[in-house]
CSV table of C-alpha atoms in Angstrom, one decimal:
chain,number,residue,atom,x,y,z
A,1,UNK,CA,-32.2,-33.5,37.9
A,2,UNK,CA,-30.3,-35.7,40.6
A,3,UNK,CA,-31.8,-39.2,41.3
A,4,UNK,CA,-33.7,-38.9,37.7
A,5,UNK,CA,-36.2,-37.1,39.8
A,6,UNK,CA,-37.7,-33.7,38.7
A,7,UNK,CA,-37.2,-30.9,41.4
A,8,UNK,CA,-34.9,-33.1,43.9
A,9,UNK,CA,-33.2,-31.0,46.2
A,10,UNK,CA,-30.3,-32.6,48.3
A,11,UNK,CA,-30.0,-29.6,50.5
A,12,UNK,CA,-32.9,-29.9,53.4
A,13,UNK,CA,-32.2,-26.4,54.1
A,14,UNK,CA,-33.5,-25.3,50.8
A,15,UNK,CA,-37.3,-25.2,50.1
A,16,UNK,CA,-39.2,-27.0,47.4
A,17,UNK,CA,-39.4,-25.2,44.0
A,18,UNK,CA,-42.8,-23.7,42.9
A,19,UNK,CA,-41.9,-23.5,39.2
A,20,UNK,CA,-44.9,-24.7,37.4
A,21,UNK,CA,-42.7,-26.4,34.6
A,22,UNK,CA,-40.9,-28.8,37.2
A,23,UNK,CA,-44.2,-29.2,39.2
A,24,UNK,CA,-46.0,-30.6,36.2
A,25,UNK,CA,-43.1,-33.4,36.0
A,26,UNK,CA,-43.3,-34.3,39.5
A,27,UNK,CA,-45.1,-37.6,40.5
A,28,UNK,CA,-48.4,-36.4,41.9
A,29,UNK,CA,-48.2,-39.1,44.8
A,30,UNK,CA,-45.0,-37.8,45.9
A,31,UNK,CA,-46.5,-34.1,46.5
A,32,UNK,CA,-49.7,-35.6,48.1
A,33,UNK,CA,-47.6,-37.6,50.5
A,34,UNK,CA,-45.1,-34.8,51.4
A,35,UNK,CA,-46.9,-31.6,50.4
A,36,UNK,CA,-43.9,-29.4,51.7
A,37,UNK,CA,-41.1,-31.7,51.6
A,38,UNK,CA,-41.6,-33.5,48.6
A,39,UNK,CA,-38.3,-32.4,46.7
A,40,UNK,CA,-36.2,-34.0,49.5
A,41,UNK,CA,-37.6,-37.3,49.0
A,42,UNK,CA,-36.7,-40.2,46.6
A,43,UNK,CA,-39.2,-40.7,43.8
A,44,UNK,CA,-40.1,-44.2,42.8
A,45,UNK,CA,-38.5,-43.6,39.3
A,46,UNK,CA,-34.9,-42.9,40.7
A,47,UNK,CA,-32.2,-45.2,39.8
A,48,UNK,CA,-29.7,-44.3,42.3
A,49,UNK,CA,-29.6,-42.8,45.9
A,50,UNK,CA,-26.6,-40.5,45.0
A,51,UNK,CA,-25.6,-37.9,42.3
A,52,UNK,CA,-22.8,-38.0,39.9
A,53,UNK,CA,-21.8,-34.8,38.4
A,54,UNK,CA,-20.1,-34.4,35.1
A,55,UNK,CA,-16.6,-33.6,36.3
A,56,UNK,CA,-16.9,-36.6,38.7
A,57,UNK,CA,-17.6,-38.7,35.7
A,58,UNK,CA,-14.9,-37.3,33.6
A,59,UNK,CA,-12.3,-38.0,36.3
A,60,UNK,CA,-13.7,-41.6,36.8
A,61,UNK,CA,-13.0,-42.1,32.9
A,62,UNK,CA,-9.5,-40.5,33.2
A,63,UNK,CA,-8.7,-43.0,36.1
A,64,UNK,CA,-9.9,-46.0,34.1
A,65,UNK,CA,-7.4,-44.7,31.2
A,66,UNK,CA,-4.7,-44.1,33.4
A,67,UNK,CA,-4.9,-47.6,35.0
A,68,UNK,CA,-5.0,-49.0,31.5
A,69,UNK,CA,-1.4,-47.6,30.7
A,70,UNK,CA,0.5,-50.4,32.0
A,71,UNK,CA,-1.1,-52.7,29.5
A,72,UNK,CA,0.7,-50.7,26.6
A,73,UNK,CA,4.1,-52.1,28.1
A,74,UNK,CA,3.6,-55.0,25.8
A,75,UNK,CA,3.8,-52.9,22.6
A,76,UNK,CA,7.4,-53.2,22.6
A,77,UNK,CA,9.3,-52.4,19.5
A,78,UNK,CA,13.0,-52.3,18.5
A,79,UNK,CA,14.6,-49.0,19.3
A,80,UNK,CA,15.4,-47.2,16.1
A,81,UNK,CA,17.3,-43.9,15.3
A,82,UNK,CA,14.9,-41.0,15.3
A,83,UNK,CA,15.0,-38.7,12.6
A,84,UNK,CA,15.7,-34.7,13.1
A,85,UNK,CA,12.5,-33.1,14.0
A,86,UNK,CA,12.6,-30.7,11.3
A,87,UNK,CA,13.3,-33.3,8.6
A,88,UNK,CA,10.4,-35.7,10.0
A,89,UNK,CA,8.0,-32.6,9.8
A,90,UNK,CA,9.1,-31.7,6.1
A,91,UNK,CA,8.7,-35.1,5.3
A,92,UNK,CA,5.1,-35.4,6.8
A,93,UNK,CA,4.1,-32.0,5.2
A,94,UNK,CA,5.4,-33.6,1.8
A,95,UNK,CA,3.2,-36.6,2.5
A,96,UNK,CA,0.3,-34.2,3.2
A,97,UNK,CA,0.7,-32.2,0.1
A,98,UNK,CA,-0.3,-35.4,-2.0
A,99,UNK,CA,-3.8,-35.5,-3.3
A,100,UNK,CA,-4.4,-39.1,-2.0
A,101,UNK,CA,-3.9,-37.8,1.7
A,102,UNK,CA,-5.6,-34.3,1.6
A,103,UNK,CA,-8.4,-35.9,-0.5
A,104,UNK,CA,-9.3,-38.6,1.9
A,105,UNK,CA,-9.1,-36.2,4.8
A,106,UNK,CA,-11.3,-33.7,3.6
A,107,UNK,CA,-13.8,-36.6,2.6
A,108,UNK,CA,-14.0,-37.7,6.4
A,109,UNK,CA,-14.6,-34.1,7.8
A,110,UNK,CA,-17.0,-33.1,5.0
A,111,UNK,CA,-19.0,-36.5,5.2
A,112,UNK,CA,-19.0,-36.3,8.9
A,113,UNK,CA,-20.2,-32.9,9.5
A,114,UNK,CA,-24.0,-33.8,7.9
A,115,UNK,CA,-23.5,-37.6,8.8
A,116,UNK,CA,-23.5,-36.9,12.7
A,117,UNK,CA,-26.4,-34.3,12.6
A,118,UNK,CA,-29.4,-35.7,15.0
A,119,UNK,CA,-32.7,-35.0,16.0
A,120,UNK,CA,-32.1,-33.9,19.5
A,121,UNK,CA,-35.8,-33.9,20.2
A,122,UNK,CA,-35.7,-37.5,20.1
A,123,UNK,CA,-34.4,-38.4,23.7
A,124,UNK,CA,-37.0,-36.2,25.1
A,125,UNK,CA,-39.8,-37.7,23.0
A,126,UNK,CA,-38.5,-41.2,24.2
A,127,UNK,CA,-39.2,-40.4,27.7
A,128,UNK,CA,-42.6,-38.6,27.1
A,129,UNK,CA,-44.0,-41.0,24.5
A,130,UNK,CA,-42.3,-44.3,25.0
A,131,UNK,CA,-41.4,-44.0,28.5
A,132,UNK,CA,-37.8,-45.3,28.2
A,133,UNK,CA,-36.2,-46.4,31.0
A,134,UNK,CA,-32.7,-45.7,32.3
A,135,UNK,CA,-32.2,-49.4,32.0
A,136,UNK,CA,-33.3,-49.7,28.3
A,137,UNK,CA,-30.9,-46.4,27.6
A,138,UNK,CA,-28.0,-48.4,29.1
A,139,UNK,CA,-28.8,-51.6,27.3
A,140,UNK,CA,-29.1,-49.6,24.0
A,141,UNK,CA,-25.5,-48.3,24.5
A,142,UNK,CA,-24.0,-51.6,25.2
A,143,UNK,CA,-25.8,-53.3,22.2
A,144,UNK,CA,-24.6,-50.5,19.8
A,145,UNK,CA,-20.9,-51.1,21.1
A,146,UNK,CA,-21.6,-54.9,20.5
A,147,UNK,CA,-23.1,-53.9,17.2
A,148,UNK,CA,-20.0,-51.9,16.0
A,149,UNK,CA,-17.7,-55.0,16.8
A,150,UNK,CA,-20.0,-57.4,15.1
A,151,UNK,CA,-20.1,-55.0,11.9
A,152,UNK,CA,-16.5,-55.0,11.9
A,153,UNK,CA,-16.1,-58.7,11.9
A,154,UNK,CA,-18.7,-59.2,9.3
A,155,UNK,CA,-16.8,-56.6,7.1
A,156,UNK,CA,-13.5,-58.4,7.8
A,157,UNK,CA,-15.1,-61.8,6.8
A,158,UNK,CA,-17.3,-60.7,4.1
A,159,UNK,CA,-16.7,-57.3,2.4
A,160,UNK,CA,-12.9,-56.6,2.4
A,161,UNK,CA,-13.1,-56.3,-1.4
A,162,UNK,CA,-16.7,-54.7,-1.4
A,163,UNK,CA,-16.7,-51.2,-3.1
A,164,UNK,CA,-16.5,-48.5,-0.3
A,165,UNK,CA,-18.7,-46.2,-2.0
A,166,UNK,CA,-21.6,-49.0,-2.5
A,167,UNK,CA,-20.9,-49.7,1.3
A,168,UNK,CA,-21.6,-46.1,2.2
A,169,UNK,CA,-24.8,-45.8,0.0
A,170,UNK,CA,-26.0,-49.2,1.6
A,171,UNK,CA,-25.4,-48.0,5.0
A,172,UNK,CA,-27.0,-44.8,4.7
A,173,UNK,CA,-29.8,-46.2,2.9
A,174,UNK,CA,-30.9,-48.5,5.6
A,175,UNK,CA,-30.1,-45.9,8.4
A,176,UNK,CA,-32.5,-43.7,6.4
A,177,UNK,CA,-35.1,-46.5,6.4
A,178,UNK,CA,-34.7,-47.0,10.4
A,179,UNK,CA,-34.9,-43.4,10.7
A,180,UNK,CA,-38.2,-43.2,8.8
A,181,UNK,CA,-39.4,-46.2,11.2
A,182,UNK,CA,-39.6,-43.5,14.0
A,183,UNK,CA,-42.6,-41.9,12.3
A,184,UNK,CA,-44.7,-45.0,13.6
A,185,UNK,CA,-43.8,-43.3,17.0
A,186,UNK,CA,-44.6,-39.7,16.2
A,187,UNK,CA,-48.0,-40.5,14.8
A,188,UNK,CA,-48.8,-42.9,17.8
A,189,UNK,CA,-49.0,-46.1,15.4
A,190,UNK,CA,-46.4,-48.2,17.3
A,191,UNK,CA,-45.3,-46.6,20.5
A,192,UNK,CA,-43.2,-49.3,22.1
A,193,UNK,CA,-39.8,-48.6,24.0
A,194,UNK,CA,-38.6,-52.0,22.8
A,195,UNK,CA,-39.2,-51.2,19.1
A,196,UNK,CA,-37.3,-48.0,19.3
A,197,UNK,CA,-34.2,-50.0,21.2
A,198,UNK,CA,-33.9,-52.5,18.2
A,199,UNK,CA,-34.2,-49.9,15.6
A,200,UNK,CA,-31.6,-47.7,17.0
A,201,UNK,CA,-29.3,-50.5,17.5
A,202,UNK,CA,-29.7,-51.8,14.0
A,203,UNK,CA,-29.1,-48.4,12.8
A,204,UNK,CA,-25.9,-48.0,14.7
A,205,UNK,CA,-25.0,-51.2,13.0
A,206,UNK,CA,-25.3,-49.6,9.5
A,207,UNK,CA,-23.7,-46.3,10.8
A,208,UNK,CA,-20.4,-48.6,11.3
A,209,UNK,CA,-20.3,-48.9,7.6
A,210,UNK,CA,-19.8,-45.2,7.0
A,211,UNK,CA,-17.3,-45.1,9.5
A,212,UNK,CA,-15.2,-47.8,8.1
A,213,UNK,CA,-14.8,-46.7,4.8
A,214,UNK,CA,-13.3,-43.3,6.2
A,215,UNK,CA,-10.5,-45.5,7.8
A,216,UNK,CA,-10.0,-48.0,5.3
A,217,UNK,CA,-8.3,-45.9,2.9
A,218,UNK,CA,-5.3,-44.9,5.0
A,219,UNK,CA,-3.6,-48.1,5.2
A,220,UNK,CA,-2.9,-47.5,1.5
A,221,UNK,CA,-1.9,-43.9,1.6
A,222,UNK,CA,0.5,-44.0,4.5
A,223,UNK,CA,4.1,-44.1,3.7
A,224,UNK,CA,6.4,-46.2,5.6
A,225,UNK,CA,7.5,-44.7,8.7
A,226,UNK,CA,4.5,-42.3,8.9
A,227,UNK,CA,1.8,-44.7,9.5
A,228,UNK,CA,0.8,-43.5,12.8
A,229,UNK,CA,0.8,-39.8,12.3
A,230,UNK,CA,-1.3,-40.3,9.3
A,231,UNK,CA,-3.8,-42.5,11.3
A,232,UNK,CA,-3.7,-40.1,13.8
A,233,UNK,CA,-4.5,-37.1,11.3
A,234,UNK,CA,-7.3,-39.1,9.6
A,235,UNK,CA,-9.3,-40.2,12.6
A,236,UNK,CA,-8.7,-36.9,14.5
A,237,UNK,CA,-10.1,-34.9,11.2
A,238,UNK,CA,-13.1,-37.0,11.2
A,239,UNK,CA,-13.6,-36.9,15.0
A,240,UNK,CA,-13.2,-33.0,15.6
A,241,UNK,CA,-16.3,-32.0,13.7
A,242,UNK,CA,-18.7,-33.8,15.9
A,243,UNK,CA,-19.2,-30.8,18.3
A,244,UNK,CA,-20.0,-28.7,15.3
A,245,UNK,CA,-22.6,-31.4,14.3
A,246,UNK,CA,-23.9,-31.2,17.8
A,247,UNK,CA,-24.7,-27.3,17.4
A,248,UNK,CA,-26.1,-27.7,14.2
A,249,UNK,CA,-28.6,-30.4,15.5
A,250,UNK,CA,-29.7,-28.1,18.5
A,251,UNK,CA,-30.1,-25.1,16.4
A,252,UNK,CA,-32.5,-26.9,14.1
A,253,UNK,CA,-34.9,-26.8,17.1
A,254,UNK,CA,-35.0,-23.1,16.5
A,255,UNK,CA,-37.3,-23.5,13.8
A,256,UNK,CA,-39.6,-25.9,16.0
A,257,UNK,CA,-40.5,-24.2,19.3
A,258,UNK,CA,-42.8,-26.8,20.2
A,259,UNK,CA,-39.9,-29.5,20.7
A,260,UNK,CA,-37.7,-27.4,22.9
A,261,UNK,CA,-38.9,-28.9,26.3
A,262,UNK,CA,-40.0,-32.2,27.3
A,263,UNK,CA,-43.4,-30.9,28.7
A,264,UNK,CA,-44.5,-29.4,25.3
A,265,UNK,CA,-43.6,-32.8,23.5
A,266,UNK,CA,-45.7,-34.7,26.1
A,267,UNK,CA,-48.8,-32.6,25.2
A,268,UNK,CA,-48.7,-34.7,21.8
A,269,UNK,CA,-50.7,-32.2,20.0
A,270,UNK,CA,-51.3,-32.2,16.3
A,271,UNK,CA,-48.7,-29.4,16.1
A,272,UNK,CA,-46.1,-31.2,18.3
A,273,UNK,CA,-46.5,-34.1,15.8
A,274,UNK,CA,-46.3,-32.2,12.7
A,275,UNK,CA,-43.4,-30.1,14.0
A,276,UNK,CA,-41.5,-33.4,15.0
A,277,UNK,CA,-42.3,-35.2,11.8
A,278,UNK,CA,-40.8,-31.8,9.9
A,279,UNK,CA,-37.7,-31.9,12.0
A,280,UNK,CA,-37.1,-35.7,11.6
A,281,UNK,CA,-37.1,-35.4,7.6
A,282,UNK,CA,-34.9,-32.4,7.7
A,283,UNK,CA,-32.3,-34.6,9.9
A,284,UNK,CA,-32.7,-37.3,7.3
A,285,UNK,CA,-32.1,-34.9,4.2
A,286,UNK,CA,-29.0,-33.4,6.0
A,287,UNK,CA,-27.6,-37.0,6.9
A,288,UNK,CA,-28.4,-38.0,3.2
A,289,UNK,CA,-26.5,-35.1,1.9
A,290,UNK,CA,-23.2,-36.4,3.0
A,291,UNK,CA,-23.5,-38.9,0.1
A,292,UNK,CA,-22.8,-35.9,-2.2
A,293,UNK,CA,-19.2,-36.2,-0.8
A,294,UNK,CA,-19.0,-40.0,-1.9
A,295,UNK,CA,-16.8,-39.1,-5.1
A,296,UNK,CA,-14.2,-37.9,-3.0
A,297,UNK,CA,-13.7,-41.6,-1.7
A,298,UNK,CA,-11.7,-44.2,-3.7
A,299,UNK,CA,-13.9,-47.2,-4.6
A,300,UNK,CA,-11.6,-49.7,-3.3
A,301,UNK,CA,-7.7,-50.6,-2.6
A,302,UNK,CA,-6.8,-50.7,-6.2
A,303,UNK,CA,-8.3,-47.1,-7.0
A,304,UNK,CA,-6.5,-45.8,-3.8
A,305,UNK,CA,-3.1,-47.1,-5.1
A,306,UNK,CA,-3.7,-45.6,-8.3
A,307,UNK,CA,-4.5,-42.4,-6.8
A,308,UNK,CA,-1.1,-42.6,-4.9
A,309,UNK,CA,0.5,-43.6,-8.1
A,310,UNK,CA,-0.6,-40.3,-10.0
A,311,UNK,CA,1.4,-38.4,-7.5
A,312,UNK,CA,-0.7,-35.3,-7.8
A,313,UNK,CA,0.3,-32.5,-5.3
A,314,UNK,CA,-1.1,-29.3,-4.0
A,315,UNK,CA,0.3,-27.1,-1.3
A,316,UNK,CA,-2.9,-24.9,-1.1
A,317,UNK,CA,-5.0,-28.0,-0.2
A,318,UNK,CA,-2.5,-29.3,2.0
A,319,UNK,CA,-2.4,-25.8,4.0
A,320,UNK,CA,-6.3,-25.9,3.9
A,321,UNK,CA,-6.5,-29.4,5.5
A,322,UNK,CA,-4.0,-28.3,8.3
A,323,UNK,CA,-6.1,-25.2,9.0
A,324,UNK,CA,-9.2,-27.0,8.8
A,325,UNK,CA,-7.9,-29.6,11.3
A,326,UNK,CA,-6.6,-26.9,13.5
A,327,UNK,CA,-9.8,-24.8,13.6
A,328,UNK,CA,-12.1,-27.8,14.0
A,329,UNK,CA,-9.5,-29.0,16.9
A,330,UNK,CA,-9.4,-25.7,18.8
A,331,UNK,CA,-13.4,-25.5,18.7
A,332,UNK,CA,-13.8,-29.0,19.7
A,333,UNK,CA,-11.3,-28.8,22.6
A,334,UNK,CA,-13.0,-25.4,23.7
A,335,UNK,CA,-16.2,-27.1,23.7
A,336,UNK,CA,-15.1,-30.2,25.4
A,337,UNK,CA,-13.5,-28.3,28.3
A,338,UNK,CA,-16.3,-25.8,29.0
A,339,UNK,CA,-18.9,-28.4,29.1
A,340,UNK,CA,-17.1,-30.5,31.4
A,341,UNK,CA,-15.3,-28.1,33.6
A,342,UNK,CA,-17.9,-25.0,33.5
A,343,UNK,CA,-20.9,-27.0,32.5
A,344,UNK,CA,-23.4,-25.3,34.9
A,345,UNK,CA,-22.0,-21.7,34.1
A,346,UNK,CA,-21.1,-21.7,30.1
A,347,UNK,CA,-22.3,-25.2,28.9
A,348,UNK,CA,-25.7,-24.1,28.3
A,349,UNK,CA,-24.8,-21.4,25.6
A,350,UNK,CA,-26.1,-22.2,22.3
A,351,UNK,CA,-22.8,-21.6,20.5
A,352,UNK,CA,-21.3,-24.6,22.7
A,353,UNK,CA,-24.1,-26.8,21.7
A,354,UNK,CA,-26.7,-26.0,24.6
A,355,UNK,CA,-30.1,-25.0,25.0
A,356,UNK,CA,-29.7,-21.5,26.0
A,357,UNK,CA,-28.9,-20.1,29.5
A,358,UNK,CA,-31.7,-17.8,29.3
A,359,UNK,CA,-35.1,-17.6,27.4
A,360,UNK,CA,-33.9,-14.4,25.5
A,361,UNK,CA,-30.7,-15.6,24.6
A,362,UNK,CA,-29.7,-14.7,21.1
A,363,UNK,CA,-29.4,-17.6,18.4
A,364,UNK,CA,-27.6,-15.6,16.1
A,365,UNK,CA,-24.1,-16.5,16.9
A,366,UNK,CA,-24.9,-20.2,16.7
A,367,UNK,CA,-26.9,-20.1,13.5
A,368,UNK,CA,-23.9,-18.1,12.2
A,369,UNK,CA,-21.5,-21.0,13.2
A,370,UNK,CA,-24.0,-23.4,11.8
A,371,UNK,CA,-24.1,-21.4,8.5
A,372,UNK,CA,-20.4,-21.4,8.3
A,373,UNK,CA,-20.1,-25.2,8.9
A,374,UNK,CA,-22.6,-25.9,6.2
A,375,UNK,CA,-20.8,-23.5,3.8
A,376,UNK,CA,-17.7,-25.2,4.5
A,377,UNK,CA,-19.0,-28.6,4.1
A,378,UNK,CA,-21.0,-27.9,1.0
A,379,UNK,CA,-18.4,-25.4,-0.5
A,380,UNK,CA,-15.1,-27.9,-0.1
A,381,UNK,CA,-17.4,-30.6,-1.8
A,382,UNK,CA,-18.6,-28.4,-4.6
A,383,UNK,CA,-15.1,-27.2,-5.5
A,384,UNK,CA,-13.5,-30.4,-5.6
A,385,UNK,CA,-16.3,-32.5,-7.0
A,386,UNK,CA,-18.8,-30.4,-8.8
A,387,UNK,CA,-16.7,-27.4,-10.1
A,388,UNK,CA,-14.8,-29.8,-12.6
A,389,UNK,CA,-18.0,-30.9,-14.0
A,390,UNK,CA,-19.3,-27.4,-14.7
A,391,UNK,CA,-15.8,-26.6,-16.3
A,392,UNK,CA,-16.1,-29.7,-18.7
A,393,UNK,CA,-13.0,-31.5,-17.0
A,394,UNK,CA,-15.2,-34.3,-16.1
A,395,UNK,CA,-18.6,-35.7,-16.7
A,396,UNK,CA,-21.8,-36.3,-14.1
A,397,UNK,CA,-22.8,-40.1,-13.9
A,398,UNK,CA,-24.0,-42.3,-11.4
A,399,UNK,CA,-20.7,-44.2,-11.5
A,400,UNK,CA,-19.1,-41.4,-9.3
A,401,UNK,CA,-21.3,-42.6,-6.3
A,402,UNK,CA,-20.8,-46.2,-6.9
């Protein structure tokens, strides 16, 4: 709602709502003071006197990006003769056929699908149980960005030669530890908003480790003259799966009806706590399942160079990677456009990551999408990592993950 207040109505000609779900969230003192005109007043919890629609926010971000374009003028390079377009594409396709390239791209997509799944009931619980303020929320966002910067500096200083696989294991393990700490909030043992801010920022710090290793390999696998397009492909492939992760996150709520609204979470009953604990555990297990793809990740620079030196190629897997990236990119672009441009009309549909536009909206399309995404994730990983073990071509060992 506008101004962070339930039921606020900017048009004075429109009467106040009588919806019980909304009235339950309105400040009692506001209704007592303005029994017929309460929805046109500013409540005490309001942060701003104005509303900022999503499309206005998006335009503001575009303007900031546009104003920053002159800064790229300093990135001047000597002019070189450009290759013919078809020859460039053939050379790029030849690079994409290399196992060293498509294996790392697939690792980024497969691992990030499950790694990015979140407990979407947590923001509602934070307001209902912790009374998390807008200030704390924004402070947390800034600290998360700062922690990302600090983590990269520490990696650069102390961990450049540390095993990437071990880095993923450590980052995932500590993230699970901080996720489990939220059970103190769920069962009313320690309900402090500042406790949540600290643990969430610390979890973001560990998450940086998992992001770093997906990008560290590309320096070693890029051929001269194709560095930028290789970087773009690897980073894009890792990012375009995020909308699918959001859809999976929201569809998990289908199995926990008590967590759908902030009002039901605020009742804080035994059933609510039980369902929240189950959802939190399900998210933790899905996040941990991303570790199953760890064998696809080289251990360090030497192993990456050895993989490049082997020169193994596969046209089929190269096509599979291109098709995967294109499909995920089309879905990601569609979701982004709809949720920004037509948010109020179509952004609420479950298949686009919303909670549903109507109470009787079917979850089947979204659940089918979730099933397809998980099948892609675990199926690809199984074929590349575990099917050779079943065939006797390799052995299952702990060393695969370290």
